[in-house]
Amino acid sequence: MYIKKDIFEKVVKIRKKDAHKGDSGKVLVVAGSKDYVGAAELSASAALAVLRTGVDIVTVTAPEKVAWAINSVNSDLITKKIKCDYFESKHAKEIIELSREFDVVLIGPGLGREKETFSFVKLLVEKIKKPKVIDADAIKAVDMNKVVNSVFTPHRAELIKLLKNSKIKIERDEDLAGFVKNNILLIKGKIDVIISKKEIEYNNAGNAGMTVGGTGDVLAGLCAGFLAQGNNLIDSACAAAYLNGVVGEKLLKKSGYGFIASDFIDEIPVVLKRLRKI
């Protein structure tokens, strides 16, 4: 079944007039590596996308230099600075403890592929039981069989690595429904495929310009944002894919194929308002 815009009647919450800070969700973004070119921008794109869904609080925890770079370009983002060049296993306890203050954890943008970082990611995703979005380099580190309550957002190459790590062999995307358990796969492509153990949804919103770097980080942020506002995994993944695609379509009409990931950020709330009719 193809995703339709009426999903936003379900996932976009109307705020109460007496709402307090934090009532609309809190997200922790675990991201960044000193040696990863553009790590700060990727981390910021994901975090800003979270905010643009209507979430109240987003904190990016990142290696110190990456975190300072994020702060230097955007004052809307809170950062938790870790004294390291890249995350290692020894940092897992601190981040797991920090995650208890949040509703959702997004792991992956700009993390890099250091062996120790992969060990760190494995500890995080296996120990943190609350809703998670697992994106980018983090996907390459994990065994899906050991993870619960998560949305994975792989493109095709990342999916191959994830399935290899998980010792899963399939011939068709539809076969994955038997392996995801209580997780969701959001497979990015010309047509996005969103797979749960009970259903498979498709998203055809979007265009070829969205192959530009960083749009996947925006997608992960959108997914985390909808999750943090109390939506389930499948609805959050479907809404994120559709919204990301519709924003991409608007940017194509406006700018042609020259748009970049940062262009999405300001357009997200405008398009979301139209889709939800609020």
PDB file of C-alpha atoms in Angstrom:
ATOM      1  CA  MET A   1       0.000   0.000   0.000  1.00  0.00           C
ATOM      2  CA  TYR A   2       1.251   3.489  -0.823  1.00  0.00           C
ATOM      3  CA  ILE A   3       1.445   6.071   1.951  1.00  0.00           C
ATOM      4  CA  LYS A   4      -1.094   8.897   1.724  1.00  0.00           C
ATOM      5  CA  LYS A   5      -1.111  12.329   3.316  1.00  0.00           C
ATOM      6  CA  ASP A   6      -3.953  11.408   5.664  1.00  0.00           C
ATOM      7  CA  ILE A   7      -1.332   9.759   7.884  1.00  0.00           C
ATOM      8  CA  PHE A   8      -0.566  13.236   9.222  1.00  0.00           C
ATOM      9  CA  GLU A   9      -4.028  13.460  10.772  1.00  0.00           C
ATOM     10  CA  LYS A  10      -2.776  10.685  13.029  1.00  0.00           C
ATOM     11  CA  VAL A  11       0.864  11.575  13.691  1.00  0.00           C
ATOM     12  CA  VAL A  12       0.784  15.375  14.053  1.00  0.00           C
ATOM     13  CA  LYS A  13      -0.517  16.203  17.496  1.00  0.00           C
ATOM     14  CA  ILE A  14      -2.491  19.357  18.301  1.00  0.00           C
ATOM     15  CA  ARG A  15      -0.795  20.962  21.284  1.00  0.00           C
ATOM     16  CA  LYS A  16      -2.673  21.672  24.483  1.00  0.00           C
ATOM     17  CA  LYS A  17      -2.790  25.328  25.469  1.00  0.00           C
ATOM     18  CA  ASP A  18      -1.271  24.516  28.867  1.00  0.00           C
ATOM     19  CA  ALA A  19       1.616  22.440  27.436  1.00  0.00           C
ATOM     20  CA  HIS A  20       5.004  22.602  29.163  1.00  0.00           C
ATOM     21  CA  LYS A  21       8.522  22.304  27.781  1.00  0.00           C
ATOM     22  CA  GLY A  22       9.222  18.657  27.075  1.00  0.00           C
ATOM     23  CA  ASP A  23       5.579  17.610  26.654  1.00  0.00           C
ATOM     24  CA  SER A  24       6.067  17.450  22.877  1.00  0.00           C
ATOM     25  CA  GLY A  25       9.068  15.176  23.085  1.00  0.00           C
ATOM     26  CA  LYS A  26      12.780  15.041  23.830  1.00  0.00           C
ATOM     27  CA  VAL A  27      15.329  13.507  21.463  1.00  0.00           C
ATOM     28  CA  LEU A  28      18.991  12.641  21.965  1.00  0.00           C
ATOM     29  CA  VAL A  29      21.122  12.556  18.799  1.00  0.00           C
ATOM     30  CA  VAL A  30      24.362  10.550  19.059  1.00  0.00           C
ATOM     31  CA  ALA A  31      26.548  11.679  16.194  1.00  0.00           C
ATOM     32  CA  GLY A  32      29.846  12.904  14.851  1.00  0.00           C
ATOM     33  CA  SER A  33      33.521  12.090  14.492  1.00  0.00           C
ATOM     34  CA  LYS A  34      36.486  14.448  14.222  1.00  0.00           C
ATOM     35  CA  ASP A  35      37.815  12.775  11.093  1.00  0.00           C
ATOM     36  CA  TYR A  36      34.474  12.570   9.287  1.00  0.00           C
ATOM     37  CA  VAL A  37      34.227  15.473   6.856  1.00  0.00           C
ATOM     38  CA  GLY A  38      30.894  17.227   7.287  1.00  0.00           C
ATOM     39  CA  ALA A  39      30.045  15.408  10.533  1.00  0.00           C
ATOM     40  CA  ALA A  40      28.884  18.615  12.195  1.00  0.00           C
ATOM     41  CA  GLU A  41      26.598  19.514   9.308  1.00  0.00           C
ATOM     42  CA  LEU A  42      25.122  16.011   9.098  1.00  0.00           C
ATOM     43  CA  SER A  43      24.508  15.965  12.842  1.00  0.00           C
ATOM     44  CA  ALA A  44      22.918  19.405  12.743  1.00  0.00           C
ATOM     45  CA  SER A  45      20.673  18.481   9.795  1.00  0.00           C
ATOM     46  CA  ALA A  46      19.311  15.477  11.667  1.00  0.00           C
ATOM     47  CA  ALA A  47      18.799  17.449  14.881  1.00  0.00           C
ATOM     48  CA  LEU A  48      17.138  20.430  13.190  1.00  0.00           C
ATOM     49  CA  ALA A  49      14.787  18.103  11.323  1.00  0.00           C
ATOM     50  CA  VAL A  50      13.730  16.698  14.704  1.00  0.00           C
ATOM     51  CA  LEU A  51      12.907  20.200  15.941  1.00  0.00           C
ATOM     52  CA  ARG A  52      10.983  21.049  12.780  1.00  0.00           C
ATOM     53  CA  THR A  53       8.498  18.230  13.444  1.00  0.00           C
ATOM     54  CA  GLY A  54       7.464  20.052  16.616  1.00  0.00           C
ATOM     55  CA  VAL A  55       9.643  18.358  19.235  1.00  0.00           C
ATOM     56  CA  ASP A  56      10.520  20.558  22.224  1.00  0.00           C
ATOM     57  CA  ILE A  57      14.063  19.503  23.095  1.00  0.00           C
ATOM     58  CA  VAL A  58      16.909  18.072  21.032  1.00  0.00           C
ATOM     59  CA  THR A  59      20.396  17.472  22.379  1.00  0.00           C
ATOM     60  CA  VAL A  60      23.299  16.372  20.200  1.00  0.00           C
ATOM     61  CA  THR A  61      26.011  14.449  21.998  1.00  0.00           C
ATOM     62  CA  ALA A  62      29.189  14.451  19.938  1.00  0.00           C
ATOM     63  CA  PRO A  63      32.982  14.542  20.143  1.00  0.00           C
ATOM     64  CA  GLU A  64      34.026  17.908  21.535  1.00  0.00           C
ATOM     65  CA  LYS A  65      35.291  19.526  18.323  1.00  0.00           C
ATOM     66  CA  VAL A  66      32.215  18.431  16.379  1.00  0.00           C
ATOM     67  CA  ALA A  67      29.915  19.727  19.112  1.00  0.00           C
ATOM     68  CA  TRP A  68      31.622  23.132  19.146  1.00  0.00           C
ATOM     69  CA  ALA A  69      31.294  23.286  15.363  1.00  0.00           C
ATOM     70  CA  ILE A  70      27.561  22.612  15.672  1.00  0.00           C
ATOM     71  CA  ASN A  71      27.205  25.375  18.266  1.00  0.00           C
ATOM     72  CA  SER A  72      29.110  27.819  16.083  1.00  0.00           C
ATOM     73  CA  VAL A  73      26.659  27.503  13.199  1.00  0.00           C
ATOM     74  CA  ASN A  74      23.353  27.027  15.010  1.00  0.00           C
ATOM     75  CA  SER A  75      22.211  28.429  18.333  1.00  0.00           C
ATOM     76  CA  ASP A  76      19.002  26.352  18.369  1.00  0.00           C
ATOM     77  CA  LEU A  77      20.852  23.142  19.199  1.00  0.00           C
ATOM     78  CA  ILE A  78      22.024  22.019  22.614  1.00  0.00           C
ATOM     79  CA  THR A  79      25.169  19.904  22.630  1.00  0.00           C
ATOM     80  CA  LYS A  80      26.703  17.524  25.128  1.00  0.00           C
ATOM     81  CA  LYS A  81      30.436  17.550  24.461  1.00  0.00           C
ATOM     82  CA  ILE A  82      32.458  14.364  24.881  1.00  0.00           C
ATOM     83  CA  LYS A  83      36.242  14.706  25.167  1.00  0.00           C
ATOM     84  CA  CYS A  84      37.266  12.404  22.338  1.00  0.00           C
ATOM     85  CA  ASP A  85      37.966  12.360  18.619  1.00  0.00           C
ATOM     86  CA  TYR A  86      35.436   9.582  18.018  1.00  0.00           C
ATOM     87  CA  PHE A  87      33.174   7.478  20.211  1.00  0.00           C
ATOM     88  CA  GLU A  88      34.586   4.335  21.833  1.00  0.00           C
ATOM     89  CA  SER A  89      33.181   1.583  24.036  1.00  0.00           C
ATOM     90  CA  LYS A  90      34.316   3.447  27.152  1.00  0.00           C
ATOM     91  CA  HIS A  91      31.818   6.232  26.376  1.00  0.00           C
ATOM     92  CA  ALA A  92      28.805   3.909  26.218  1.00  0.00           C
ATOM     93  CA  LYS A  93      27.963   3.996  29.930  1.00  0.00           C
ATOM     94  CA  GLU A  94      27.810   7.798  29.987  1.00  0.00           C
ATOM     95  CA  ILE A  95      25.606   7.987  26.889  1.00  0.00           C
ATOM     96  CA  ILE A  96      23.282   5.213  28.101  1.00  0.00           C
ATOM     97  CA  GLU A  97      22.857   7.117  31.359  1.00  0.00           C
ATOM     98  CA  LEU A  98      22.206  10.351  29.460  1.00  0.00           C
ATOM     99  CA  SER A  99      19.603   8.642  27.248  1.00  0.00           C
ATOM    100  CA  ARG A 100      17.327   8.104  30.248  1.00  0.00           C
ATOM    101  CA  GLU A 101      16.404  11.793  30.104  1.00  0.00           C
ATOM    102  CA  PHE A 102      14.995  11.458  26.576  1.00  0.00           C
ATOM    103  CA  ASP A 103      12.051   9.823  24.818  1.00  0.00           C
ATOM    104  CA  VAL A 104      13.918   8.743  21.676  1.00  0.00           C
ATOM    105  CA  VAL A 105      17.554   8.222  20.675  1.00  0.00           C
ATOM    106  CA  LEU A 106      18.833   8.800  17.121  1.00  0.00           C
ATOM    107  CA  ILE A 107      22.192   7.126  16.482  1.00  0.00           C
ATOM    108  CA  GLY A 108      24.415   7.413  13.436  1.00  0.00           C
ATOM    109  CA  PRO A 109      24.964  10.686  11.536  1.00  0.00           C
ATOM    110  CA  GLY A 110      28.653  11.258  10.889  1.00  0.00           C
ATOM    111  CA  LEU A 111      29.857   8.678  13.431  1.00  0.00           C
ATOM    112  CA  GLY A 112      32.534   7.232  11.177  1.00  0.00           C
ATOM    113  CA  ARG A 113      33.635   3.628  10.861  1.00  0.00           C
ATOM    114  CA  GLU A 114      36.318   3.164  13.490  1.00  0.00           C
ATOM    115  CA  LYS A 115      36.326  -0.335  14.974  1.00  0.00           C
ATOM    116  CA  GLU A 116      35.905   1.086  18.481  1.00  0.00           C
ATOM    117  CA  THR A 117      33.003   3.247  17.327  1.00  0.00           C
ATOM    118  CA  PHE A 118      31.233   0.171  16.001  1.00  0.00           C
ATOM    119  CA  SER A 119      31.727  -1.515  19.392  1.00  0.00           C
ATOM    120  CA  PHE A 120      30.266   1.589  21.052  1.00  0.00           C
ATOM    121  CA  VAL A 121      27.229   1.507  18.757  1.00  0.00           C
ATOM    122  CA  LYS A 122      26.577  -2.175  19.485  1.00  0.00           C
ATOM    123  CA  LEU A 123      26.551  -1.505  23.222  1.00  0.00           C
ATOM    124  CA  LEU A 124      24.208   1.453  22.832  1.00  0.00           C
ATOM    125  CA  VAL A 125      21.598  -0.151  20.609  1.00  0.00           C
ATOM    126  CA  GLU A 126      21.510  -3.365  22.627  1.00  0.00           C
ATOM    127  CA  LYS A 127      21.288  -1.668  26.047  1.00  0.00           C
ATOM    128  CA  ILE A 128      18.895   1.187  25.242  1.00  0.00           C
ATOM    129  CA  LYS A 129      15.398  -0.294  25.044  1.00  0.00           C
ATOM    130  CA  LYS A 130      13.438   2.902  24.371  1.00  0.00           C
ATOM    131  CA  PRO A 131      12.569   3.876  20.771  1.00  0.00           C
ATOM    132  CA  LYS A 132      15.589   4.403  18.536  1.00  0.00           C
ATOM    133  CA  VAL A 133      16.352   5.498  15.001  1.00  0.00           C
ATOM    134  CA  ILE A 134      19.479   3.788  13.668  1.00  0.00           C
ATOM    135  CA  ASP A 135      20.978   5.574  10.689  1.00  0.00           C
ATOM    136  CA  ALA A 136      24.076   5.910   8.512  1.00  0.00           C
ATOM    137  CA  ASP A 137      27.300   4.390   9.898  1.00  0.00           C
ATOM    138  CA  ALA A 138      25.469   2.923  12.906  1.00  0.00           C
ATOM    139  CA  ILE A 139      23.550   0.605  10.565  1.00  0.00           C
ATOM    140  CA  LYS A 140      26.815  -1.003   9.465  1.00  0.00           C
ATOM    141  CA  ALA A 141      27.726  -1.890  13.046  1.00  0.00           C
ATOM    142  CA  VAL A 142      24.716  -3.823  14.261  1.00  0.00           C
ATOM    143  CA  ASP A 143      23.009  -7.203  14.174  1.00  0.00           C
ATOM    144  CA  MET A 144      19.278  -6.558  13.763  1.00  0.00           C
ATOM    145  CA  ASN A 145      18.476  -9.702  15.757  1.00  0.00           C
ATOM    146  CA  LYS A 146      19.975  -8.118  18.890  1.00  0.00           C
ATOM    147  CA  VAL A 147      18.087  -4.827  18.654  1.00  0.00           C
ATOM    148  CA  VAL A 148      14.529  -3.969  19.710  1.00  0.00           C
ATOM    149  CA  ASN A 149      12.147  -1.045  19.303  1.00  0.00           C
ATOM    150  CA  SER A 150      14.069   0.578  16.451  1.00  0.00           C
ATOM    151  CA  VAL A 151      13.631   2.093  13.011  1.00  0.00           C
ATOM    152  CA  PHE A 152      16.526   1.308  10.667  1.00  0.00           C
ATOM    153  CA  THR A 153      16.949   3.716   7.728  1.00  0.00           C
ATOM    154  CA  PRO A 154      19.330   2.023   5.252  1.00  0.00           C
ATOM    155  CA  HIS A 155      19.877   2.692   1.589  1.00  0.00           C
ATOM    156  CA  ARG A 156      20.464  -0.431  -0.497  1.00  0.00           C
ATOM    157  CA  ALA A 157      24.205  -0.748   0.177  1.00  0.00           C
ATOM    158  CA  GLU A 158      23.677  -0.300   3.928  1.00  0.00           C
ATOM    159  CA  LEU A 159      20.877  -2.867   3.842  1.00  0.00           C
ATOM    160  CA  ILE A 160      23.245  -5.450   2.358  1.00  0.00           C
ATOM    161  CA  LYS A 161      25.683  -4.858   5.224  1.00  0.00           C
ATOM    162  CA  LEU A 162      22.917  -4.989   7.838  1.00  0.00           C
ATOM    163  CA  LEU A 163      21.586  -8.283   6.499  1.00  0.00           C
ATOM    164  CA  LYS A 164      25.093  -9.747   6.377  1.00  0.00           C
ATOM    165  CA  ASN A 165      25.699  -8.739  10.013  1.00  0.00           C
ATOM    166  CA  SER A 166      22.332 -10.257  10.932  1.00  0.00           C
ATOM    167  CA  LYS A 167      22.938 -13.482   8.941  1.00  0.00           C
ATOM    168  CA  ILE A 168      19.712 -12.936   7.012  1.00  0.00           C
ATOM    169  CA  LYS A 169      19.352 -14.130   3.427  1.00  0.00           C
ATOM    170  CA  ILE A 170      16.351 -13.045   1.370  1.00  0.00           C
ATOM    171  CA  GLU A 171      15.336 -12.915  -2.274  1.00  0.00           C
ATOM    172  CA  ARG A 172      12.703 -10.173  -2.031  1.00  0.00           C
ATOM    173  CA  ASP A 173      12.139  -7.180   0.239  1.00  0.00           C
ATOM    174  CA  GLU A 174       8.817  -8.700   1.260  1.00  0.00           C
ATOM    175  CA  ASP A 175      10.649 -11.640   2.842  1.00  0.00           C
ATOM    176  CA  LEU A 176      12.123  -9.278   5.445  1.00  0.00           C
ATOM    177  CA  ALA A 177       8.787  -9.086   7.263  1.00  0.00           C
ATOM    178  CA  GLY A 178       9.645 -12.417   8.833  1.00  0.00           C
ATOM    179  CA  PHE A 179      12.888 -11.082  10.324  1.00  0.00           C
ATOM    180  CA  VAL A 180      12.261  -7.539  11.572  1.00  0.00           C
ATOM    181  CA  LYS A 181      10.465  -8.665  14.769  1.00  0.00           C
ATOM    182  CA  ASN A 182       9.466  -5.485  16.638  1.00  0.00           C
ATOM    183  CA  ASN A 183      11.691  -3.249  14.525  1.00  0.00           C
ATOM    184  CA  ILE A 184      10.975  -1.344  11.307  1.00  0.00           C
ATOM    185  CA  LEU A 185      13.033  -1.186   8.129  1.00  0.00           C
ATOM    186  CA  LEU A 186      12.760   2.023   6.110  1.00  0.00           C
ATOM    187  CA  ILE A 187      14.662   1.174   2.938  1.00  0.00           C
ATOM    188  CA  LYS A 188      15.499   4.333   0.997  1.00  0.00           C
ATOM    189  CA  GLY A 189      15.323   4.339  -2.780  1.00  0.00           C
ATOM    190  CA  LYS A 190      13.418   5.592  -5.817  1.00  0.00           C
ATOM    191  CA  ILE A 191      10.446   4.116  -4.006  1.00  0.00           C
ATOM    192  CA  ASP A 192      10.968   3.832  -0.252  1.00  0.00           C
ATOM    193  CA  VAL A 193       9.935   0.508   1.274  1.00  0.00           C
ATOM    194  CA  ILE A 194       8.789   0.468   4.898  1.00  0.00           C
ATOM    195  CA  ILE A 195       8.595  -3.011   6.426  1.00  0.00           C
ATOM    196  CA  SER A 196       7.169  -4.221   9.726  1.00  0.00           C
ATOM    197  CA  LYS A 197       6.346  -7.772  10.749  1.00  0.00           C
ATOM    198  CA  LYS A 198       2.680  -7.138   9.901  1.00  0.00           C
ATOM    199  CA  GLU A 199       2.677  -4.789   6.924  1.00  0.00           C
ATOM    200  CA  ILE A 200       4.663  -3.322   4.045  1.00  0.00           C
ATOM    201  CA  GLU A 201       4.154   0.276   2.920  1.00  0.00           C
ATOM    202  CA  TYR A 202       5.584   2.151  -0.048  1.00  0.00           C
ATOM    203  CA  ASN A 203       6.428   5.817  -0.550  1.00  0.00           C
ATOM    204  CA  ASN A 204       6.722   7.269  -4.035  1.00  0.00           C
ATOM    205  CA  ALA A 205       6.986  10.926  -2.983  1.00  0.00           C
ATOM    206  CA  GLY A 206      10.391  12.413  -3.824  1.00  0.00           C
ATOM    207  CA  ASN A 207      12.710  12.759  -6.799  1.00  0.00           C
ATOM    208  CA  ALA A 208      16.193  11.945  -8.081  1.00  0.00           C
ATOM    209  CA  GLY A 209      17.640  15.142  -6.588  1.00  0.00           C
ATOM    210  CA  MET A 210      17.300  13.607  -3.148  1.00  0.00           C
ATOM    211  CA  THR A 211      20.407  11.518  -3.723  1.00  0.00           C
ATOM    212  CA  VAL A 212      22.359  14.578  -2.533  1.00  0.00           C
ATOM    213  CA  GLY A 213      24.247  13.952   0.713  1.00  0.00           C
ATOM    214  CA  GLY A 214      22.469  14.754   3.965  1.00  0.00           C
ATOM    215  CA  THR A 215      18.863  14.095   2.948  1.00  0.00           C
ATOM    216  CA  GLY A 216      19.048  10.741   4.708  1.00  0.00           C
ATOM    217  CA  ASP A 217      20.048  12.492   7.929  1.00  0.00           C
ATOM    218  CA  VAL A 218      17.034  14.764   7.562  1.00  0.00           C
ATOM    219  CA  LEU A 219      14.838  11.682   7.092  1.00  0.00           C
ATOM    220  CA  ALA A 220      16.235  10.078  10.249  1.00  0.00           C
ATOM    221  CA  GLY A 221      15.559  13.286  12.169  1.00  0.00           C
ATOM    222  CA  LEU A 222      11.967  13.428  10.951  1.00  0.00           C
ATOM    223  CA  CYS A 223      11.428   9.846  12.044  1.00  0.00           C
ATOM    224  CA  ALA A 224      12.864  10.510  15.505  1.00  0.00           C
ATOM    225  CA  GLY A 225      10.710  13.614  15.806  1.00  0.00           C
ATOM    226  CA  PHE A 226       7.460  11.794  15.094  1.00  0.00           C
ATOM    227  CA  LEU A 227       8.452   8.977  17.451  1.00  0.00           C
ATOM    228  CA  ALA A 228       9.165  11.411  20.277  1.00  0.00           C
ATOM    229  CA  GLN A 229       5.639  12.794  20.003  1.00  0.00           C
ATOM    230  CA  GLY A 230       4.137   9.463  20.956  1.00  0.00           C
ATOM    231  CA  ASN A 231       3.668   7.782  17.591  1.00  0.00           C
ATOM    232  CA  ASN A 232       4.487   4.144  16.938  1.00  0.00           C
ATOM    233  CA  LEU A 233       7.416   2.941  14.849  1.00  0.00           C
ATOM    234  CA  ILE A 234       5.577   2.194  11.608  1.00  0.00           C
ATOM    235  CA  ASP A 235       3.543   5.416  11.538  1.00  0.00           C
ATOM    236  CA  SER A 236       6.627   7.491  12.335  1.00  0.00           C
ATOM    237  CA  ALA A 237       8.652   5.856   9.571  1.00  0.00           C
ATOM    238  CA  CYS A 238       5.863   6.243   7.005  1.00  0.00           C
ATOM    239  CA  ALA A 239       5.194   9.877   7.889  1.00  0.00           C
ATOM    240  CA  ALA A 240       8.910  10.712   7.787  1.00  0.00           C
ATOM    241  CA  ALA A 241       9.404   9.124   4.365  1.00  0.00           C
ATOM    242  CA  TYR A 242       6.366  10.846   2.874  1.00  0.00           C
ATOM    243  CA  LEU A 243       7.151  14.276   4.355  1.00  0.00           C
ATOM    244  CA  ASN A 244      10.789  14.100   3.261  1.00  0.00           C
ATOM    245  CA  GLY A 245       9.654  13.221  -0.255  1.00  0.00           C
ATOM    246  CA  VAL A 246       7.059  15.996  -0.498  1.00  0.00           C
ATOM    247  CA  VAL A 247       9.589  18.576   0.719  1.00  0.00           C
ATOM    248  CA  GLY A 248      11.984  17.292  -1.935  1.00  0.00           C
ATOM    249  CA  GLU A 249       9.309  17.715  -4.601  1.00  0.00           C
ATOM    250  CA  LYS A 250       8.670  21.303  -3.507  1.00  0.00           C
ATOM    251  CA  LEU A 251      12.388  22.116  -3.611  1.00  0.00           C
ATOM    252  CA  LEU A 252      12.719  20.625  -7.088  1.00  0.00           C
ATOM    253  CA  LYS A 253       9.985  22.932  -8.383  1.00  0.00           C
ATOM    254  CA  LYS A 254      11.584  25.881  -6.617  1.00  0.00           C
ATOM    255  CA  SER A 255      15.289  25.333  -7.340  1.00  0.00           C
ATOM    256  CA  GLY A 256      15.708  22.499  -9.816  1.00  0.00           C
ATOM    257  CA  TYR A 257      18.242  19.807  -8.974  1.00  0.00           C
ATOM    258  CA  GLY A 258      20.532  22.285  -7.220  1.00  0.00           C
ATOM    259  CA  PHE A 259      18.915  21.946  -3.801  1.00  0.00           C
ATOM    260  CA  ILE A 260      20.906  20.638  -0.825  1.00  0.00           C
ATOM    261  CA  ALA A 261      19.987  18.975   2.455  1.00  0.00           C
ATOM    262  CA  SER A 262      20.014  22.198   4.486  1.00  0.00           C
ATOM    263  CA  ASP A 263      17.304  23.589   2.191  1.00  0.00           C
ATOM    264  CA  PHE A 264      14.904  21.034   3.649  1.00  0.00           C
ATOM    265  CA  ILE A 265      14.969  22.436   7.168  1.00  0.00           C
ATOM    266  CA  ASP A 266      12.966  25.639   6.650  1.00  0.00           C
ATOM    267  CA  GLU A 267      10.506  23.930   4.313  1.00  0.00           C
ATOM    268  CA  ILE A 268       9.605  21.088   6.699  1.00  0.00           C
ATOM    269  CA  PRO A 269       7.163  22.999   8.961  1.00  0.00           C
ATOM    270  CA  VAL A 270       5.563  24.774   5.986  1.00  0.00           C
ATOM    271  CA  VAL A 271       4.856  21.515   4.167  1.00  0.00           C
ATOM    272  CA  LEU A 272       3.840  19.770   7.394  1.00  0.00           C
ATOM    273  CA  LYS A 273       1.302  22.512   8.125  1.00  0.00           C
ATOM    274  CA  ARG A 274      -0.222  22.062   4.675  1.00  0.00           C
ATOM    275  CA  LEU A 275      -0.357  18.279   4.961  1.00  0.00           C
ATOM    276  CA  ARG A 276      -1.963  18.412   8.408  1.00  0.00           C
ATOM    277  CA  LYS A 277      -4.172  21.429   7.560  1.00  0.00           C
ATOM    278  CA  ILE A 278      -3.435  23.275  10.786  1.00  0.00           C
TER     279      ILE A 278
END
